[in-house]
PDB file of C-alpha atoms in Angstrom:
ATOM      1  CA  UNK A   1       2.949   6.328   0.617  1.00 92.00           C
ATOM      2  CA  UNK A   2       5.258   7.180  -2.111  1.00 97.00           C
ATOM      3  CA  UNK A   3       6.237   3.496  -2.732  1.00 98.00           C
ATOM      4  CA  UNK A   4       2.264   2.365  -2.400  1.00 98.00           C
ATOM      5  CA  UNK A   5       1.892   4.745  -5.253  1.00 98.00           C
ATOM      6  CA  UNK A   6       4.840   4.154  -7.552  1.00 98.00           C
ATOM      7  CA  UNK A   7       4.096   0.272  -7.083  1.00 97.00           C
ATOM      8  CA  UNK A   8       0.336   1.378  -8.235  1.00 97.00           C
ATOM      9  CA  UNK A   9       0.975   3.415 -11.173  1.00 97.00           C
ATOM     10  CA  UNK A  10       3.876   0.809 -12.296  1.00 96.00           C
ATOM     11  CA  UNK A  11       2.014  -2.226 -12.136  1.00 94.00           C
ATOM     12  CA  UNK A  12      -1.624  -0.672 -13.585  1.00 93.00           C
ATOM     13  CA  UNK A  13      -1.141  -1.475 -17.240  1.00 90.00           C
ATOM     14  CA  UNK A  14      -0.051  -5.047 -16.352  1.00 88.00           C
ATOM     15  CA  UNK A  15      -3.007  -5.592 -14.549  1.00 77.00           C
ATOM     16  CA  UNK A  16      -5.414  -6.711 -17.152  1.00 71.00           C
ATOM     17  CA  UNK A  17      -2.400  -6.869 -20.182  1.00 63.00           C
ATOM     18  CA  UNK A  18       0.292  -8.468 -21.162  1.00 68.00           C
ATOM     19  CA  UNK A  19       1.914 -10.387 -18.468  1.00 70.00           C
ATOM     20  CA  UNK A  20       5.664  -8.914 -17.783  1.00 75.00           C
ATOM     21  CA  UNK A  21       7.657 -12.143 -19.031  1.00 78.00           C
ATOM     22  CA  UNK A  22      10.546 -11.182 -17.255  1.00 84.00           C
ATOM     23  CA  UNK A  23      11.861  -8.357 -14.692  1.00 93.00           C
ATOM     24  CA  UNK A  24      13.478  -6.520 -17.090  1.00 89.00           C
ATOM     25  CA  UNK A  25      10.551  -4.335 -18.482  1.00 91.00           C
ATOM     26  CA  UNK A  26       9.146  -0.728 -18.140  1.00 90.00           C
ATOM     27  CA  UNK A  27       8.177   0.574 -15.677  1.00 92.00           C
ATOM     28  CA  UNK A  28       6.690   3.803 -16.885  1.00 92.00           C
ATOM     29  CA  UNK A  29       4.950   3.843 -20.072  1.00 88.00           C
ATOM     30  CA  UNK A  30       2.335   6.092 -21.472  1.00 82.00           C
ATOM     31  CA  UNK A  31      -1.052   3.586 -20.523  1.00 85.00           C
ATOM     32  CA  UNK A  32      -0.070   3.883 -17.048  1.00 86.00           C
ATOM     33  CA  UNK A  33      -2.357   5.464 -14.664  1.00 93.00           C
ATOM     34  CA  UNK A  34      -3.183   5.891 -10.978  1.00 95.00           C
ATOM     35  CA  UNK A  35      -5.631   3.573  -9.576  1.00 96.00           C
ATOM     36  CA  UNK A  36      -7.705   2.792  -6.575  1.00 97.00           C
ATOM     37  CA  UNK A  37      -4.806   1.910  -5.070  1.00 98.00           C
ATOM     38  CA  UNK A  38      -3.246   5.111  -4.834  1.00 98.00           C
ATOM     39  CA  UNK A  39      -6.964   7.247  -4.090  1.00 98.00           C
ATOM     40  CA  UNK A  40      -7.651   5.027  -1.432  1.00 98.00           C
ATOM     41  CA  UNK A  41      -3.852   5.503   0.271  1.00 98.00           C
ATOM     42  CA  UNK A  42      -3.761   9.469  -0.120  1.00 98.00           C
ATOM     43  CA  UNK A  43      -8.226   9.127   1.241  1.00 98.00           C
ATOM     44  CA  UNK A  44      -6.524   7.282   4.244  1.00 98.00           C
ATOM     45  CA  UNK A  45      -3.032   9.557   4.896  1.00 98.00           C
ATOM     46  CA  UNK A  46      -5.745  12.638   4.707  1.00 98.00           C
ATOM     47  CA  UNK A  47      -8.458  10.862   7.608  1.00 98.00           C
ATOM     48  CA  UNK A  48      -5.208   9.632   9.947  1.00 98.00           C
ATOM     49  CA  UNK A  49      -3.539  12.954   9.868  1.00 97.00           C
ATOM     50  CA  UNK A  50      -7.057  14.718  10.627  1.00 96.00           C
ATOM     51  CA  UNK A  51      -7.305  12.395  13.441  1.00 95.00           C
ATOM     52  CA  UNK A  52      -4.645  13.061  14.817  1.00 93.00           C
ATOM     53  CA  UNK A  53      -4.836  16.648  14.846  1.00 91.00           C
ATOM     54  CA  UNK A  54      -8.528  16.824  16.302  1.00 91.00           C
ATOM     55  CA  UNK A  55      -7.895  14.309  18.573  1.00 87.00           C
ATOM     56  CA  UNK A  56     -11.305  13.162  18.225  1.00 88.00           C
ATOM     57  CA  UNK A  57     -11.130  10.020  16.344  1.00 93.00           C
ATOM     58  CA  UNK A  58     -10.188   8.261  13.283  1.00 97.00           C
ATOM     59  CA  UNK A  59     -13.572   6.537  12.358  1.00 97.00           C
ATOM     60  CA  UNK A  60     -15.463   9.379  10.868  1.00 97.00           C
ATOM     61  CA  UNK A  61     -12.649  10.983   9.248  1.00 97.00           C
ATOM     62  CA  UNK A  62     -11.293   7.584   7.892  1.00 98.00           C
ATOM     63  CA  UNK A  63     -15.122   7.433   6.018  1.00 98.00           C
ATOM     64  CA  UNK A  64     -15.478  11.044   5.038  1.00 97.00           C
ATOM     65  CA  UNK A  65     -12.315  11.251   3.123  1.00 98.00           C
ATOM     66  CA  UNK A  66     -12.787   7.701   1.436  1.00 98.00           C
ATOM     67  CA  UNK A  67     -15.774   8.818   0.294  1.00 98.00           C
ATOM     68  CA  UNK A  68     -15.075  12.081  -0.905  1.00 98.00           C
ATOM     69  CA  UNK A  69     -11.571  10.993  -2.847  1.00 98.00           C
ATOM     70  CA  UNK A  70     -13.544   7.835  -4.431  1.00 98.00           C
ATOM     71  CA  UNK A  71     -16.269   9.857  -5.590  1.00 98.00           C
ATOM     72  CA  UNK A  72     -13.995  12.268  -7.372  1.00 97.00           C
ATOM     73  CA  UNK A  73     -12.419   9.206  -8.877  1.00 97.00           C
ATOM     74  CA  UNK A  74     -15.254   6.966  -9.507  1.00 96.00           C
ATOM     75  CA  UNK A  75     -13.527   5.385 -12.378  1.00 94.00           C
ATOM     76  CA  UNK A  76     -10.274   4.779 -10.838  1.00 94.00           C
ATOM     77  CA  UNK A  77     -11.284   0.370 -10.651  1.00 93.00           C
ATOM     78  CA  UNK A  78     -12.838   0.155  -7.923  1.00 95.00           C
ATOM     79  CA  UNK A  79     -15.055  -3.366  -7.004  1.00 93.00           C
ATOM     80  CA  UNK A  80     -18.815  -3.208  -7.264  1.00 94.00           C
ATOM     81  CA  UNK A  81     -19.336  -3.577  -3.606  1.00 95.00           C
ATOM     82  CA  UNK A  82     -16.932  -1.179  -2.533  1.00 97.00           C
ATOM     83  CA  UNK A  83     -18.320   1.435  -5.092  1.00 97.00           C
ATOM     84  CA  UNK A  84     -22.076   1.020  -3.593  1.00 97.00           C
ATOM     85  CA  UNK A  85     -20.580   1.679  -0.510  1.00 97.00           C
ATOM     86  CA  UNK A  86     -18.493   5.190  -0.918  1.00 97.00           C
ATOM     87  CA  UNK A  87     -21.623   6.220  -3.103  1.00 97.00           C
ATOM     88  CA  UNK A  88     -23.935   6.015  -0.330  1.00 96.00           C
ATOM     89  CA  UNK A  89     -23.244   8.886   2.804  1.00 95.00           C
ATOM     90  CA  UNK A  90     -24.560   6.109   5.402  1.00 92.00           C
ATOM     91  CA  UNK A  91     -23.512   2.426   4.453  1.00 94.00           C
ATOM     92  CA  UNK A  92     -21.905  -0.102   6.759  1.00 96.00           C
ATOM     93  CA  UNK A  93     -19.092  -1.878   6.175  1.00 97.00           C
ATOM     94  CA  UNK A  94     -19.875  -5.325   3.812  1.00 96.00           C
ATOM     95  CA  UNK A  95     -17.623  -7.844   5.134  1.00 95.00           C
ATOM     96  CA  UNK A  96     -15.480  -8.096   2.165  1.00 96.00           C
ATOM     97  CA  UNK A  97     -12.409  -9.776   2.473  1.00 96.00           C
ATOM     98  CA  UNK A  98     -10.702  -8.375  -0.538  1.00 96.00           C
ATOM     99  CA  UNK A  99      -7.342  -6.524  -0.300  1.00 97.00           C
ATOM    100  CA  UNK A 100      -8.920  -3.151  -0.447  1.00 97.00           C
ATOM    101  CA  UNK A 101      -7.895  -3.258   2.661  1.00 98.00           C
ATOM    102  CA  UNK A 102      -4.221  -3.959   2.450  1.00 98.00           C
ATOM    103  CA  UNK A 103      -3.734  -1.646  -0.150  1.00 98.00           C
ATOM    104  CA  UNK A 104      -4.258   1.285   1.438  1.00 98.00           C
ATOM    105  CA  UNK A 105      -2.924   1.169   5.014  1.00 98.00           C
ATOM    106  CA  UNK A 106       0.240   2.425   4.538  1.00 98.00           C
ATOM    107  CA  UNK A 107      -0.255   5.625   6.321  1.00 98.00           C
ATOM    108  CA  UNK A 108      -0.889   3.731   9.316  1.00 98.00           C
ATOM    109  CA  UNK A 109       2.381   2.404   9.656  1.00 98.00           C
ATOM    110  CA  UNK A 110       3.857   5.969   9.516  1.00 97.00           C
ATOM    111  CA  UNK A 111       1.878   7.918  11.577  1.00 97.00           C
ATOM    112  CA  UNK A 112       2.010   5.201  14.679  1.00 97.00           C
ATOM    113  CA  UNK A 113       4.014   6.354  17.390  1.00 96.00           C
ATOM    114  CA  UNK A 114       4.244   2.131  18.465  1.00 97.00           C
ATOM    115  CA  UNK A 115       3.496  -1.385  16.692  1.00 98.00           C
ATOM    116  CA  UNK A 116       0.528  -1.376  18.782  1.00 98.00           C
ATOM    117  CA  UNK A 117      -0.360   1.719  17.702  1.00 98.00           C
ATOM    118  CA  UNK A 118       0.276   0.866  13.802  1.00 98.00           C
ATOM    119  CA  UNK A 119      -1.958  -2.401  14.292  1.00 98.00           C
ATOM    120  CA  UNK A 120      -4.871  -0.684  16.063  1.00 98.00           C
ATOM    121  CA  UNK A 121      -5.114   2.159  13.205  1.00 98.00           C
ATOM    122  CA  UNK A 122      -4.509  -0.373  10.937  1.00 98.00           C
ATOM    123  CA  UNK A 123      -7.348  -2.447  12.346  1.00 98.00           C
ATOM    124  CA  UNK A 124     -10.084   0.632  11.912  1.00 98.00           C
ATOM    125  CA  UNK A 125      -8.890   1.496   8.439  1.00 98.00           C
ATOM    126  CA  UNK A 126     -10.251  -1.521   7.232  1.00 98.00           C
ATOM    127  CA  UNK A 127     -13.067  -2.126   9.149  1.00 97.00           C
ATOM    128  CA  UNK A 128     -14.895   1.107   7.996  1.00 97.00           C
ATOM    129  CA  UNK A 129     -15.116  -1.074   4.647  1.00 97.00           C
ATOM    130  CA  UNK A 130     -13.509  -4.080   4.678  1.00 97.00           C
ATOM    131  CA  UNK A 131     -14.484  -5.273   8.063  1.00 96.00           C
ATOM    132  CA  UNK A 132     -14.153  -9.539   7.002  1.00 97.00           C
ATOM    133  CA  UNK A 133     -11.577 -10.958   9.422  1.00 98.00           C
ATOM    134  CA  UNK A 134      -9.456 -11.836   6.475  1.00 98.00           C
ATOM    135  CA  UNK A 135      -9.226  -7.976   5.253  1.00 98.00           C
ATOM    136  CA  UNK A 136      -8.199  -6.550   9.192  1.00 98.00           C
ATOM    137  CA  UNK A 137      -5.599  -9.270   8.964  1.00 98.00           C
ATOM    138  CA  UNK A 138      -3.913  -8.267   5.855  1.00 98.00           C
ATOM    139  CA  UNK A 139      -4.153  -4.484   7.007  1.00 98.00           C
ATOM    140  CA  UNK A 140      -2.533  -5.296  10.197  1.00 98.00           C
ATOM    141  CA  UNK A 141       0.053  -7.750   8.956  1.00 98.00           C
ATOM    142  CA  UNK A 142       1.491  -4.774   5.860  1.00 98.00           C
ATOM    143  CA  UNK A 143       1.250  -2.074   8.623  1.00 98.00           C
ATOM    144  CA  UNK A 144       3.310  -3.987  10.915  1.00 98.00           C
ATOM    145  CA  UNK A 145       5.783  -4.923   8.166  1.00 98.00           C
ATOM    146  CA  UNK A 146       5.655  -1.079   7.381  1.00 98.00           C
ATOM    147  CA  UNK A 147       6.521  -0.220  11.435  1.00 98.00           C
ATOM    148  CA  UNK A 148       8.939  -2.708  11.894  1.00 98.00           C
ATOM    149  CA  UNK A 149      10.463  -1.731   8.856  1.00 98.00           C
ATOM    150  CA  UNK A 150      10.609   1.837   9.971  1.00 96.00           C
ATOM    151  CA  UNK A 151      12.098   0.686  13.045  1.00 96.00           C
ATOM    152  CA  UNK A 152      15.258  -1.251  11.578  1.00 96.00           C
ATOM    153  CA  UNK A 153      14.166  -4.034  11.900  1.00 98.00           C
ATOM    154  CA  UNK A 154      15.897  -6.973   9.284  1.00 98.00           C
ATOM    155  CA  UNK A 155      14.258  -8.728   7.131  1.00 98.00           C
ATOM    156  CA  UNK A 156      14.274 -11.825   8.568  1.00 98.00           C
ATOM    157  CA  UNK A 157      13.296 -10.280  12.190  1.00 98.00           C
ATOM    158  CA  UNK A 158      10.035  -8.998  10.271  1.00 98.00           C
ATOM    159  CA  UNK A 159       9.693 -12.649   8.565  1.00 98.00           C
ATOM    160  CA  UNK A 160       9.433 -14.224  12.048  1.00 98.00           C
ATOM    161  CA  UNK A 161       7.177 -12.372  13.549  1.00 98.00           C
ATOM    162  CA  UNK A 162       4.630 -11.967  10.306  1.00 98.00           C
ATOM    163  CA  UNK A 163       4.792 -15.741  10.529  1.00 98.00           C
ATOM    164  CA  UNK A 164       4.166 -15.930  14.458  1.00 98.00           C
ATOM    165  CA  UNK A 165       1.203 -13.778  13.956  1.00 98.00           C
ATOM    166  CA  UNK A 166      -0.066 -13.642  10.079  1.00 98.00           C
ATOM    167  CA  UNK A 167       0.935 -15.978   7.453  1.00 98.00           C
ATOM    168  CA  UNK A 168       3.199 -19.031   7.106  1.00 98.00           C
ATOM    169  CA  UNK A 169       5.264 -17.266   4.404  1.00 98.00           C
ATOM    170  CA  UNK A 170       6.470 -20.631   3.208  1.00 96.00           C
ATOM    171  CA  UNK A 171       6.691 -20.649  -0.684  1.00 97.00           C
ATOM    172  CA  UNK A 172       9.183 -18.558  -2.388  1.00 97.00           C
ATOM    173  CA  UNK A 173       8.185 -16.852  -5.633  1.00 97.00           C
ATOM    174  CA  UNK A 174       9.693 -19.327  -8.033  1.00 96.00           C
ATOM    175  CA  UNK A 175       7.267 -21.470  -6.446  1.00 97.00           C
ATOM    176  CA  UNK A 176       4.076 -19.027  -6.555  1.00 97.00           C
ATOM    177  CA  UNK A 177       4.641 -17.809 -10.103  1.00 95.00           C
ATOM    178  CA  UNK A 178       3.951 -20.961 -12.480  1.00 94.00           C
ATOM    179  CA  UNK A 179       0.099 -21.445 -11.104  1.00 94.00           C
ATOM    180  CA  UNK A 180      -0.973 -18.222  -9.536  1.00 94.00           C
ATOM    181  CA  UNK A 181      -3.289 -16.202 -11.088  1.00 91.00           C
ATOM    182  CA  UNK A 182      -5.550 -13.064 -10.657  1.00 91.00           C
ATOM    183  CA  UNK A 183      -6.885 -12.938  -7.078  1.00 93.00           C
ATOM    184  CA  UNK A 184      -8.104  -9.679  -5.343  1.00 94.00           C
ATOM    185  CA  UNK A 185      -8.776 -12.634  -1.981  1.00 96.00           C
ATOM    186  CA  UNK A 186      -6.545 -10.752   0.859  1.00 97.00           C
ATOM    187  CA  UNK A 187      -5.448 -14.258   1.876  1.00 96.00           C
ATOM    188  CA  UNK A 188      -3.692 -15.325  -1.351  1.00 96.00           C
ATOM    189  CA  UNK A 189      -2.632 -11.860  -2.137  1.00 97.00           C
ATOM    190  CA  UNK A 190      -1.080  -9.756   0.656  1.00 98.00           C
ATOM    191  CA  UNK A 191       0.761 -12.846   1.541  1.00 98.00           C
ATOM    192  CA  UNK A 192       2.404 -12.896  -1.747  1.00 98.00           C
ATOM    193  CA  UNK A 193       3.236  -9.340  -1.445  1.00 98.00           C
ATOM    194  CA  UNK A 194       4.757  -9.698   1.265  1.00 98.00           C
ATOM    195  CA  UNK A 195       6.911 -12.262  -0.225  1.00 98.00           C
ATOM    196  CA  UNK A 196       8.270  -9.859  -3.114  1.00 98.00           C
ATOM    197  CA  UNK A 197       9.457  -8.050  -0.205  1.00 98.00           C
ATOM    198  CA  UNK A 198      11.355 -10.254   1.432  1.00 98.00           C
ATOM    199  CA  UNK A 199      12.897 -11.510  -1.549  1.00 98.00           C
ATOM    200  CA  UNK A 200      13.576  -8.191  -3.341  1.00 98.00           C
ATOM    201  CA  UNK A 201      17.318  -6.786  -3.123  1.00 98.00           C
ATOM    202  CA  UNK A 202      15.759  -2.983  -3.299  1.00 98.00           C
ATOM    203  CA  UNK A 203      12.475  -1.332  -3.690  1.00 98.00           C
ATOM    204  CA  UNK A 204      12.667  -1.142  -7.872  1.00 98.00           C
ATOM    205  CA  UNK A 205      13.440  -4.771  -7.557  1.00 98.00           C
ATOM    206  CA  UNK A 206      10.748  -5.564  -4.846  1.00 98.00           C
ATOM    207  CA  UNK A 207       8.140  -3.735  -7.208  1.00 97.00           C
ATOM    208  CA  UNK A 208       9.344  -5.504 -10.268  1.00 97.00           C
ATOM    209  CA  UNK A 209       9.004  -9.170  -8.182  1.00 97.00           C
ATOM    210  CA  UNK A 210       5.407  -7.946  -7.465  1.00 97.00           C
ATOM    211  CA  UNK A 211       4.380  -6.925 -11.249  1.00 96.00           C
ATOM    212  CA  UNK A 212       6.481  -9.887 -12.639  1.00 95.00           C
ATOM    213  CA  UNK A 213       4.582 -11.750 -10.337  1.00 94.00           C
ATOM    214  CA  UNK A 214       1.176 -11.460 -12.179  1.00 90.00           C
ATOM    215  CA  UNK A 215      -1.989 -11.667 -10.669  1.00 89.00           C
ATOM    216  CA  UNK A 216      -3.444  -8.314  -9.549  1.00 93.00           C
ATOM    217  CA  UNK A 217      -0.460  -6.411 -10.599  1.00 95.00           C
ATOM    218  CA  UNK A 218      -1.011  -3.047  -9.422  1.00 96.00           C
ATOM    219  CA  UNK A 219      -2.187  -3.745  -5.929  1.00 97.00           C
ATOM    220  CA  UNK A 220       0.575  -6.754  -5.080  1.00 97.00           C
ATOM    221  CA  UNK A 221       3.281  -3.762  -6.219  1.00 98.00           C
ATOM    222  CA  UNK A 222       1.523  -1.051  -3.997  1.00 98.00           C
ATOM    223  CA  UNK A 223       1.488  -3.597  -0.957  1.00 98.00           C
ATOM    224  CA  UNK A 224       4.890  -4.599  -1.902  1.00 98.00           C
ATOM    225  CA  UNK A 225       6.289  -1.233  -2.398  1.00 98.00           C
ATOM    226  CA  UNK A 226       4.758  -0.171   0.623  1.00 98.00           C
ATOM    227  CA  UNK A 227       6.745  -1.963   2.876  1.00 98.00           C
ATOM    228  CA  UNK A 228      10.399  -1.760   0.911  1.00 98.00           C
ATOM    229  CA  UNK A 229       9.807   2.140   1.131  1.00 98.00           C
ATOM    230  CA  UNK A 230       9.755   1.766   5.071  1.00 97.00           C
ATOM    231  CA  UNK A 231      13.042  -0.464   4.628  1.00 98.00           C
ATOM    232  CA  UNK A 232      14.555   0.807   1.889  1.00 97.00           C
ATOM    233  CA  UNK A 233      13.405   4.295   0.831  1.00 96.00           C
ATOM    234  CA  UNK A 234      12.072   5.336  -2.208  1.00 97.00           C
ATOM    235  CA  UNK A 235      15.164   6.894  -4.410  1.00 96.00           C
ATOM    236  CA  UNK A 236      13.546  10.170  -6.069  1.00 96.00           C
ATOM    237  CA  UNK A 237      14.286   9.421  -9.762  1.00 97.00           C
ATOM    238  CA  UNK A 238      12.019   6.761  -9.488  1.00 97.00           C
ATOM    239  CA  UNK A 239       9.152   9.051  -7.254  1.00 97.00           C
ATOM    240  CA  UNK A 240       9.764  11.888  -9.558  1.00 96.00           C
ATOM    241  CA  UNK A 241       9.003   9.393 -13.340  1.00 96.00           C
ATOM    242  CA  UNK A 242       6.001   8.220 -10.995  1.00 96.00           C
ATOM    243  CA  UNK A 243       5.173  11.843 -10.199  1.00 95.00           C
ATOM    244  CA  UNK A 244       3.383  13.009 -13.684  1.00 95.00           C
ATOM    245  CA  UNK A 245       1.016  10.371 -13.470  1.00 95.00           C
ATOM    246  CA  UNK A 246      -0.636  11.899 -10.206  1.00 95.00           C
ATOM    247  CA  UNK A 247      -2.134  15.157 -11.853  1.00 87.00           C
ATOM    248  CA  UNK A 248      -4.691  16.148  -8.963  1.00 91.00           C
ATOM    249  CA  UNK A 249      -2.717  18.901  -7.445  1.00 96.00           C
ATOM    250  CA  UNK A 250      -4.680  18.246  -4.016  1.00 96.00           C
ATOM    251  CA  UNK A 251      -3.855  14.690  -3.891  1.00 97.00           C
ATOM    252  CA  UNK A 252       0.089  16.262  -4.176  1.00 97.00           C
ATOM    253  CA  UNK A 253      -0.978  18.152  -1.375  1.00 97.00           C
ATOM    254  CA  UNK A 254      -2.176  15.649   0.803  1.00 98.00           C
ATOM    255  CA  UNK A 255       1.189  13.466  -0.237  1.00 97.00           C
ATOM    256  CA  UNK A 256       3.332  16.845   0.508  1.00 97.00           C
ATOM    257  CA  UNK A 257       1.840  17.384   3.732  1.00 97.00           C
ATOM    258  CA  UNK A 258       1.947  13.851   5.408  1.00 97.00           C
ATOM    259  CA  UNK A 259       5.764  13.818   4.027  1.00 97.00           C
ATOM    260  CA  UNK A 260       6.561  16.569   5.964  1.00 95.00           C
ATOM    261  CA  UNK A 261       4.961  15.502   9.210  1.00 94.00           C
ATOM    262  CA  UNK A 262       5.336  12.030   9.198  1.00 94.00           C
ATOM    263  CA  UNK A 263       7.573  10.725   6.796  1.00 87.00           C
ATOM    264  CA  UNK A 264      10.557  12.828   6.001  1.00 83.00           C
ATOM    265  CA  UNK A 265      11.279  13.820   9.734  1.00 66.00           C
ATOM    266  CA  UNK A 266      11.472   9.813  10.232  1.00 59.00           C
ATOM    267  CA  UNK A 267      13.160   8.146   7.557  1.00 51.00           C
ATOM    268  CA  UNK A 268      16.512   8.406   9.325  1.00 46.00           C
ATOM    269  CA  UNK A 269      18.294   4.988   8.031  1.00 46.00           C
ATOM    270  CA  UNK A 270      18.368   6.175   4.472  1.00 43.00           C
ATOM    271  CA  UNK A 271      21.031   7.453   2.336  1.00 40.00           C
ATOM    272  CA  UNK A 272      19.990  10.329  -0.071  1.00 37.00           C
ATOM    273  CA  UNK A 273      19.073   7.886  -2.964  1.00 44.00           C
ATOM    274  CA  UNK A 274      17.051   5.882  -1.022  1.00 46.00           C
ATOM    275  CA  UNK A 275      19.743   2.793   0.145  1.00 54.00           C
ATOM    276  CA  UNK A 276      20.021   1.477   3.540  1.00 56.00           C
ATOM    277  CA  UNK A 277      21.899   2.749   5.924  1.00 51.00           C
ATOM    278  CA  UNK A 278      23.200   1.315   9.707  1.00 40.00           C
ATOM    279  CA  UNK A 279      21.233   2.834  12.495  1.00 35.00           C
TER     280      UNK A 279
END
């Protein structure tokens, strides 16, 4: 959650700005802001940990809490489509295939108990929206990064099978960079996430990759940093610069909370500032 959110805040003022030329820039600076991103992760941690405490399903939880953390932050850039929806109390999903999806299902990866598990909650967090084939299929791929992450796995154990099952993964970002441009399309965004993963060295520098990157800045870093959190950690000087920017002292509650009973209790292969350790 934590690196979803850092990746967010990090990468919101490149977003629609000034492209970051290199890696070496700020990371923090005083435009930087929370966005949908980060609502929609701490909307979904809140709906997966009710879940699992009633034991009565994740579907009506999963839509409740969207709705009630994206109407408190209508403004936060959220897509037209997506906004209709959370302002209505009864609309379906829309079949979008954006990366709405894969932006916020980092909680799933946590909470599962098995891959399966992590794929199947991943699968209904999106589909209460975001229920286009595309969208599941970025969910499920970045929660199953997230799990297999978790699990100590390497990185190029979670290449193989993301490429077995999800994308080819076959341009490296040197290749990406000189044409891409702004795309909020799951299928030419997640997997170019995903990349910045694989080639970061640590999560700062798998964040950086995914702002220097361009395109939809904020989102690519969220999806990025979501998965180097579950392999790397996220080292707290970084969480606590990040940690201003979140001023809604129930969203720090909903953050605190899943910590505690998901997060911090499983985190095992990491060193105190956030390196990776043998398991």
């Amino acid at each position: 959650m934590k690196g979803a959110i850092i990746g967010d805040i990090a990468g919101s003022v490149y977003e629609f700005g000034a492209a970051a030329s290199s890696l070496d820039f700020p990371l923090f600076v005083r435009q930087d802001r929370f966005t949908d991103d980060t609502v929609t992760t701490v909307a979904v941690a809140a709906a997966l940990m009710e879940g699992k405490k009633s034991h009565c399903g994740y579907l009506e939880p999963l839509r409740r809490q969207l709705r009630y953390w994206c109407r408190k932050y209508p403004d936060a850039g959220f897509g037209g489509m997506f906004r209709r929806w959370f302002r209505s109390d009864r609309a379906p999903a829309y079949g979008s295939y954006g990366n709405g999806a894969a932006m916020r299902v980092s909680p799933a990866g946590w909470v599962a108990d098995s891959l399966a598990e992590a794929q199947e909650l991943a699968e209904l967090t999106a589909a209460v929206s975001h229920d286009h084939p595309q969208a599941v299929k970025g969910a499920v791929a970045v929660a199953s990064a997230i799990f297999l992450a978790r699990q100590g796995q390497s990185k190029a154990a979670i290449a193989d099978y993301l490429r077995q099952y999800f994308y080819p993964l076959d341009k490296r970002l040197a290749q990406i960079r000189p044409t891409y441009q702004f795309t909020c399309d799951t299928e030419h965004s997640v997997p170019e996430a995903i990349e910045c993963f694989l080639e970061g060295t640590d999560y700062e520098d798998t964040i950086r990759k995914a702002i220097w990157l361009n395109g939809d800045t904020d989102t690519q870093a969220a999806i990025a940093g979501s998965i180097a959190e579950a392999y790397y950690g996220v080292p707290d000087v970084l969480w606590q610069q990040a940690l201003p920017y979140v001023d809604d002292e129930a969203m720090k509650g909903v953050i605190c909370d899943f910590y505690q009973q998901y997060i911090d209790s499983r985190g095992k292969h990491f060193d105190f500032n956030g390196n990776r350790e043998e398991i």
